[in-house]
Short mmCIF file of C-alpha atoms in Angstrom, two decimals:
data_model
loop_
_atom_site.label_atom_id
_atom_site.label_comp_id
_atom_site.label_asym_id
_atom_site.label_seq_id
_atom_site.Cartn_x
_atom_site.Cartn_y
_atom_site.Cartn_z
CA MET A 427 -14.06 -12.73 -27.93
CA VAL A 428 -14.68 -10.50 -24.80
CA THR A 429 -14.57 -6.78 -26.05
CA THR A 430 -11.73 -4.83 -24.58
CA ALA A 431 -12.66 -2.94 -21.29
CA GLN A 432 -11.64 1.05 -20.99
CA PRO A 433 -11.43 2.61 -17.90
CA ALA A 434 -14.35 5.04 -17.16
CA THR A 435 -14.06 8.44 -16.91
CA ALA A 436 -13.94 9.92 -13.52
CA GLN A 437 -16.40 13.06 -12.92
CA HIS A 438 -15.35 15.64 -10.91
CA GLY A 439 -15.07 15.52 -7.46
CA VAL A 440 -16.21 11.44 -7.54
CA PHE A 441 -14.11 9.19 -5.66
CA SER A 442 -12.73 6.28 -7.62
CA PRO A 443 -11.10 3.38 -5.77
CA LEU A 444 -7.63 2.01 -6.32
CA THR A 445 -9.28 -1.05 -7.23
CA THR A 446 -11.00 0.24 -10.20
CA TRP A 447 -9.39 0.84 -13.28
CA ASP A 448 -9.79 4.55 -13.49
CA GLY A 449 -8.91 5.41 -9.57
CA TRP A 450 -5.84 3.43 -10.51
CA ARG A 451 -5.45 5.25 -12.97
CA GLN A 452 -5.46 8.18 -11.36
CA PHE A 453 -2.87 7.31 -8.49
CA VAL A 454 -0.40 5.97 -10.96
CA ASP A 455 -1.32 9.26 -13.04
CA THR A 456 -0.72 11.22 -10.25
CA PRO A 457 2.95 12.82 -10.09
CA PRO A 458 4.52 12.73 -6.52
CA ALA A 459 3.93 16.13 -4.41
CA PRO A 460 5.45 19.05 -6.14
CA ALA A 461 8.22 21.06 -3.81
CA LEU A 462 6.82 24.44 -2.65
CA ASP A 463 8.75 26.64 -1.87
CA VAL A 464 8.58 28.17 1.96
CA GLY A 465 8.61 31.45 1.25
CA ASP A 466 6.56 31.01 -1.53
CA GLN A 467 2.77 33.84 -0.49
CA GLU A 468 1.81 32.30 -3.85
CA TRP A 469 0.67 28.78 -2.35
CA THR A 470 -2.98 29.35 -0.75
CA LEU A 471 -3.62 27.79 2.68
CA GLU A 472 -5.63 24.76 0.88
CA GLN A 473 -3.43 24.07 -1.54
CA ARG A 474 -0.30 23.38 1.75
CA GLU A 475 -3.26 21.57 3.23
CA ASP A 476 -3.66 19.31 0.60
CA TYR A 477 0.33 19.33 0.17
CA HIS A 478 0.40 17.90 3.43
CA ALA A 479 -2.50 15.58 3.37
CA ARG A 480 -0.93 13.37 0.33
CA PHE A 481 2.38 13.93 1.93
CA VAL A 482 5.56 12.41 0.43
CA VAL A 483 6.07 8.57 0.80
CA LEU A 484 9.40 7.77 1.73
CA LYS A 485 11.61 4.11 -0.07
CA THR A 486 12.23 2.50 2.96
CA PRO A 487 14.24 -1.21 2.92
CA ALA A 488 11.48 -3.26 2.76
CA MET A 489 10.55 -1.62 -0.19
CA ASP A 490 13.71 -2.48 -2.11
CA THR A 491 13.49 -6.12 -0.89
CA ILE A 492 10.02 -6.22 -2.74
CA SER A 493 10.68 -4.57 -5.55
CA THR A 494 13.78 -6.81 -6.11
CA ALA A 495 11.60 -9.92 -5.65
CA VAL A 496 8.89 -9.22 -8.19
CA ARG A 497 11.40 -8.09 -10.86
CA ARG A 498 12.17 -11.59 -10.86
CA LEU A 499 9.39 -12.74 -10.13
CA LEU A 500 7.96 -11.53 -14.02
CA LEU A 501 10.21 -13.72 -15.85
CA ASN A 502 6.50 -15.40 -14.90
CA ARG A 503 5.19 -14.15 -17.63
CA GLY A 504 7.29 -16.62 -20.49
CA GLN A 505 5.85 -19.60 -18.64
CA GLN A 506 3.12 -21.79 -20.70
CA GLY A 507 1.66 -23.47 -17.41
CA GLY A 508 2.05 -25.18 -14.12
CA ALA A 509 2.77 -23.53 -10.94
CA ARG A 510 3.88 -20.11 -11.20
CA ARG A 511 5.99 -18.56 -8.26
CA GLY A 512 4.48 -15.58 -6.79
CA LEU A 513 5.39 -13.63 -3.44
CA ILE A 514 3.63 -12.65 -0.36
CA ILE A 515 4.00 -9.42 1.59
CA SER A 516 3.31 -9.51 4.87
CA GLY A 517 3.60 -7.83 8.69
CA PRO A 518 1.82 -5.64 11.80
CA ALA A 519 -0.91 -3.51 11.05
CA THR A 520 0.53 -0.13 9.93
CA THR A 521 3.91 -1.19 8.29
CA GLY A 522 3.06 0.24 5.42
CA LYS A 523 2.40 -2.85 3.66
CA THR A 524 -0.30 -1.90 1.35
CA THR A 525 1.27 1.02 0.27
CA ALA A 526 4.73 -0.84 -0.49
CA MET A 527 2.37 -3.15 -2.84
CA GLN A 528 0.78 0.36 -4.61
CA GLN A 529 4.10 1.96 -5.13
CA LEU A 530 5.58 -1.38 -6.38
CA GLY A 531 2.54 -1.56 -9.04
CA ARG A 532 3.03 2.09 -9.59
CA THR A 533 6.96 1.67 -10.63
CA VAL A 534 5.88 -0.87 -13.10
CA GLU A 535 3.27 0.23 -14.83
CA LEU A 536 5.47 3.72 -15.33
CA ALA A 537 8.25 1.44 -17.03
CA ASP A 538 5.83 -1.14 -18.74
CA ARG A 539 4.28 2.49 -20.26
CA ARG A 540 7.49 3.62 -21.75
CA ARG A 541 7.84 0.64 -23.33
CA HIS A 542 4.58 0.82 -24.99
CA PRO A 543 4.06 4.28 -25.67
CA ASN A 544 0.62 4.88 -27.01
CA GLN A 545 -0.50 2.11 -26.21
CA ASP A 546 -4.08 2.57 -24.40
CA GLY A 547 -5.47 -1.02 -24.09
CA ARG A 548 -2.50 -2.06 -22.10
CA LEU A 549 -3.09 -3.29 -18.38
CA PRO A 550 0.00 -4.20 -16.95
CA VAL A 551 -1.30 -4.18 -13.38
CA LEU A 552 -4.79 -4.63 -11.41
CA PHE A 553 -5.15 -4.25 -7.56
CA ILE A 554 -7.91 -5.73 -5.91
CA THR A 555 -9.00 -6.13 -2.23
CA VAL A 556 -10.10 -9.34 -0.58
CA PRO A 557 -13.56 -8.58 0.36
CA PRO A 558 -15.17 -9.98 3.77
CA SER A 559 -16.14 -13.42 3.69
CA SER A 560 -15.08 -13.66 0.15
CA THR A 561 -16.80 -16.29 -2.26
CA PRO A 562 -15.46 -17.43 -5.43
CA LYS A 563 -17.58 -15.09 -7.58
CA MET A 564 -17.04 -12.25 -5.00
CA LEU A 565 -13.60 -12.58 -5.30
CA ILE A 566 -14.04 -12.53 -9.36
CA SER A 567 -16.11 -9.91 -9.13
CA GLU A 568 -13.71 -7.96 -8.02
CA PHE A 569 -11.04 -8.60 -10.84
CA ALA A 570 -14.56 -7.35 -12.98
CA ARG A 571 -15.18 -4.56 -11.42
CA PHE A 572 -11.74 -3.38 -11.92
CA LEU A 573 -12.11 -3.38 -15.35
CA GLY A 574 -15.74 -2.27 -15.41
CA LEU A 575 -16.58 -5.36 -17.44
CA PRO A 576 -20.98 -5.11 -17.19
CA MET A 577 -21.70 -8.09 -15.12
CA LEU A 578 -25.23 -9.34 -15.94
CA GLU A 579 -26.51 -11.21 -13.72
CA ARG A 580 -27.46 -14.05 -15.29
CA MET A 581 -23.63 -14.72 -15.71
CA ASN A 582 -21.97 -17.32 -13.37
CA GLN A 583 -19.16 -17.42 -11.43
CA ILE A 584 -17.68 -19.91 -15.01
CA GLN A 585 -18.46 -16.90 -17.20
CA ILE A 586 -17.78 -13.77 -15.40
CA THR A 587 -14.14 -15.97 -14.62
CA ASN A 588 -13.70 -16.61 -18.59
CA ALA A 589 -14.08 -13.36 -19.10
CA VAL A 590 -11.50 -11.82 -15.91
CA CYS A 591 -9.22 -14.24 -18.48
CA GLU A 592 -9.57 -13.33 -21.60
CA LEU A 593 -9.25 -9.19 -20.75
CA LEU A 594 -6.47 -9.74 -19.22
CA CYS A 595 -4.46 -11.95 -21.31
CA GLU A 596 -5.78 -9.52 -23.93
CA MET A 597 -4.70 -6.76 -22.17
CA GLY A 598 -0.60 -7.56 -21.12
CA THR A 599 -1.63 -8.07 -17.45
CA GLN A 600 1.86 -8.76 -15.83
CA LEU A 601 1.37 -7.75 -11.98
CA VAL A 602 -1.85 -8.81 -9.87
CA LEU A 603 -2.35 -7.52 -6.61
CA VAL A 604 -4.03 -8.36 -4.18
CA ASP A 605 -4.37 -7.16 -0.69
CA ASP A 606 -5.37 -8.56 2.69
CA VAL A 607 -5.24 -12.02 1.60
CA HIS A 608 -5.63 -12.81 5.31
CA LEU A 609 -9.06 -12.45 5.53
CA MET A 610 -9.69 -15.72 3.43
CA ASP A 611 -10.11 -18.71 5.71
CA THR A 612 -8.98 -21.78 4.78
CA ARG A 613 -10.77 -23.66 7.09
CA SER A 614 -13.94 -22.39 5.80
CA ARG A 615 -16.01 -23.63 2.68
CA ALA A 616 -16.23 -20.46 1.22
CA GLY A 617 -12.23 -19.40 2.19
CA ALA A 618 -11.80 -23.02 1.22
CA GLU A 619 -12.94 -22.55 -2.47
CA THR A 620 -11.73 -18.52 -3.11
CA SER A 621 -8.23 -19.67 -2.40
CA ASP A 622 -8.49 -22.19 -4.86
CA GLN A 623 -10.30 -19.39 -7.29
CA LEU A 624 -6.81 -17.55 -6.69
CA LYS A 625 -4.60 -20.27 -7.85
CA TYR A 626 -7.00 -21.10 -10.74
CA LEU A 627 -6.39 -17.25 -11.84
CA GLY A 628 -2.72 -18.22 -10.98
CA GLU A 629 -3.05 -20.91 -13.75
CA ARG A 630 -4.64 -19.12 -16.30
CA ILE A 631 -2.83 -15.11 -16.61
CA PRO A 632 0.56 -15.53 -17.64
CA ALA A 633 0.73 -12.77 -14.58
CA THR A 634 2.97 -12.39 -11.60
CA PHE A 635 0.95 -12.36 -8.10
CA VAL A 636 1.55 -10.89 -4.99
CA TYR A 637 -0.48 -10.91 -1.62
CA SER A 638 -0.96 -8.64 0.87
CA GLY A 639 -2.26 -8.74 4.30
CA ILE A 640 -1.80 -8.75 8.27
CA ASP A 641 0.64 -11.94 9.76
CA VAL A 642 0.30 -13.96 6.81
CA GLU A 643 2.30 -16.74 8.25
CA SER A 644 -0.03 -17.77 11.22
CA SER A 645 -3.29 -16.76 9.59
CA PRO A 646 -5.66 -19.55 7.74
CA LEU A 647 -4.54 -18.90 4.51
CA LEU A 648 -1.71 -21.28 5.41
CA THR A 649 -2.69 -23.71 6.73
CA GLY A 650 -3.98 -27.53 5.28
CA VAL A 651 -3.74 -28.84 2.44
CA ARG A 652 -4.38 -25.75 0.29
CA GLY A 653 -2.10 -23.48 2.59
CA SER A 654 0.73 -26.16 1.93
CA GLN A 655 0.38 -25.56 -1.33
CA LEU A 656 0.35 -22.18 -1.38
CA ALA A 657 3.17 -21.73 0.87
CA GLY A 658 4.89 -24.08 -1.95
CA ARG A 659 4.82 -21.11 -4.62
CA PHE A 660 4.51 -18.32 -2.91
CA LYS A 661 8.19 -16.53 -1.49
CA ILE A 662 7.27 -15.07 1.92
CA VAL A 663 8.83 -11.20 2.79
CA ARG A 664 7.90 -9.74 6.18
CA ASN A 665 7.31 -5.76 6.92
CA GLN A 666 8.53 -5.61 9.90
CA PRO A 667 8.25 -2.42 12.21
CA LEU A 668 11.47 -0.70 11.80
CA ARG A 669 13.93 -1.52 14.51
CA TYR A 670 15.89 1.43 16.65
CA GLY A 671 18.92 -0.94 18.58
CA SER A 672 22.14 -0.35 15.94
CA PRO A 673 23.70 2.47 14.38
CA ALA A 674 22.79 1.12 11.40
CA ASP A 675 19.02 1.01 12.38
CA LYS A 676 18.91 3.91 13.89
CA GLN A 677 20.19 5.17 10.97
CA ILE A 678 17.45 3.68 8.68
CA TRP A 679 15.06 5.69 10.59
CA HIS A 680 16.64 8.84 11.11
CA ASP A 681 17.37 9.24 7.42
CA LEU A 682 13.71 8.32 7.00
CA VAL A 683 12.30 11.19 9.25
CA HIS A 684 14.71 13.68 7.52
CA GLY A 685 13.28 12.85 4.89
CA MET A 686 9.64 13.99 6.38
CA ASP A 687 11.25 16.71 8.18
CA SER A 688 12.32 18.08 4.70
CA ALA A 689 9.22 17.88 2.53
CA LEU A 690 7.53 19.71 5.08
CA ARG A 691 6.24 22.76 3.94
CA LEU A 692 5.75 24.87 6.95
CA ARG A 693 6.55 28.52 6.73
CA ARG A 694 7.48 28.51 10.50
CA HIS A 695 9.06 25.22 10.70
CA ARG A 696 12.64 25.03 12.12
CA PRO A 697 14.49 22.38 9.40
CA GLY A 698 15.47 19.30 11.23
CA THR A 699 13.31 19.90 14.26
CA LEU A 700 11.88 16.39 13.37
CA VAL A 701 15.12 14.25 13.64
CA THR A 702 16.14 15.58 16.93
CA HIS A 703 12.80 13.96 17.74
CA ALA A 704 13.77 11.14 16.17
CA ALA A 705 13.86 8.17 19.02
CA TYR A 706 10.74 9.88 21.10
CA LEU A 707 8.99 9.29 17.23
CA HIS A 708 10.46 5.80 17.13
CA ALA A 709 9.32 5.33 20.88
CA ARG A 710 5.47 6.24 19.53
CA THR A 711 4.80 5.01 16.64
CA GLY A 712 7.19 1.47 17.17
CA GLY A 713 9.33 1.63 14.05
CA ARG A 714 5.58 1.94 11.90
CA MET A 715 5.56 3.76 8.92
CA GLY A 716 1.89 4.08 8.56
CA SER A 717 1.90 5.69 12.04
CA LEU A 718 4.83 7.87 11.74
CA SER A 719 3.12 9.21 8.14
CA HIS A 720 -0.60 9.60 10.36
CA LEU A 721 1.81 11.53 13.34
CA ILE A 722 3.53 14.07 10.95
CA ARG A 723 0.85 14.30 8.70
CA GLU A 724 -1.43 14.97 11.07
CA ALA A 725 0.42 17.66 13.47
CA ALA A 726 1.58 19.48 9.98
CA LEU A 727 -2.51 20.21 9.14
CA VAL A 728 -3.33 20.90 12.51
CA SER A 729 -0.36 23.48 12.30
CA LEU A 730 -1.61 25.23 9.56
CA LEU A 731 -5.11 25.28 10.29
CA ASP A 732 -3.84 26.83 14.16
CA GLY A 733 -1.47 28.98 11.92
CA THR A 734 1.86 28.01 13.58
CA GLU A 735 2.90 26.83 11.16
CA LYS A 736 5.87 24.10 12.77
CA ILE A 737 6.03 20.83 14.28
CA THR A 738 6.88 20.78 18.16
CA LYS A 739 7.37 17.61 20.15
CA LYS A 740 4.07 19.33 22.15
CA LEU A 741 2.17 19.57 18.74
CA LEU A 742 2.98 15.27 18.37
CA GLU A 743 2.54 14.61 22.10
CA GLN A 744 -1.25 15.91 21.58
CA ILE A 745 -1.89 13.91 18.22
CA GLU A 746 -3.55 11.14 19.09
CA LEU A 747 -3.09 7.47 17.11
CA ASP A 748 -5.08 4.43 16.07
CA SER A 749 -5.60 2.92 19.80
CA ALA A 750 -2.65 0.25 19.32
CA ALA A 751 -0.13 2.03 18.39
CA GLU A 752 -1.15 4.65 21.86
CA GLN A 753 -1.21 1.17 23.53
CA ARG A 754 2.13 0.37 22.89
CA ALA A 755 4.34 3.44 23.39
CA ARG A 756 2.04 3.24 26.78
CA ALA A 757 3.12 -0.14 27.30
CA PRO A 758 7.13 -0.07 28.54
CA GLN A 759 6.25 2.73 30.94
CA ARG A 760 3.80 0.35 32.86
CA HIS A 761 8.20 -1.84 33.36
CA ARG A 762 9.99 1.09 34.42
CA THR A 763 11.09 1.21 37.83
CA PRO A 764 11.52 4.56 39.15
CA SER A 765 14.75 5.44 39.14
CA GLN A 766 14.63 4.49 34.99
CA ARG A 767 11.47 7.25 34.97
CA GLN A 768 12.07 10.33 32.65
CA PRO A 769 11.67 13.47 35.59
#
């Protein structure tokens, strides 16, 4: 029998990643950013900087799709053996895949706590990322690290795997979230064996496995015999950039931009300003929620630092995004005819 692990107690100011039990617990326990009164002079500059650095997470249509799919798959916990079904969240970079996965885990864990109050020994959700050039032992060590299991050097892969599986079964784990699965190259021996390890864990642990990665459909993960087997067990949900074509597409984008605008707590910001620049924000970010969040949060922080406390289009244009986003934003301009260029 393995002694039930307990989350470590974080020291003040020490960073705890979400891939540890303590970091995950802090994430789940941290409520959404509180609503601040724009005119409330009691909030210090540092408090408002912290607020905008964390900011809000807005629900996208993809999040609803993912949540519905996982709720159905959670029936896996009643299956005694065989190929349990899972979910793969796939899409381009900066479209919010990891955020969607983490919010899903937070929702599942909070729901479990309501059903099982005062049971600190439960661990309904586990979150890890696939290490670069991962081997099976490296992967299972990530599970053990999340659990805070002391891994002695003399423990081999099988011993660590048995300890992890026994603990997760004891602790009622319902959802296992594995990020960055596109890093597993099943064409290599190590990648193939790591994929086999994940499959084995899915058979040992009565939980639903959800993977997330960049363009998983075209990655080596789904190639060959192993890839075919994985594709037969997992449903793929595409987390695409949001479009800005039809009236319905525009309405979804405008609602998200409005949500961010309403969440700003800048004392000189004119409500609705971001919505007037919705088309520009879409062109600038390519409809990627990660890029949009980066743009708005950084603009808000810059406005706090320079004392203007408002977001204007001029300020937005000064914020530099990741190189991929900047290249996408410039690309249409290279194909415009002179008559199509903006004055």
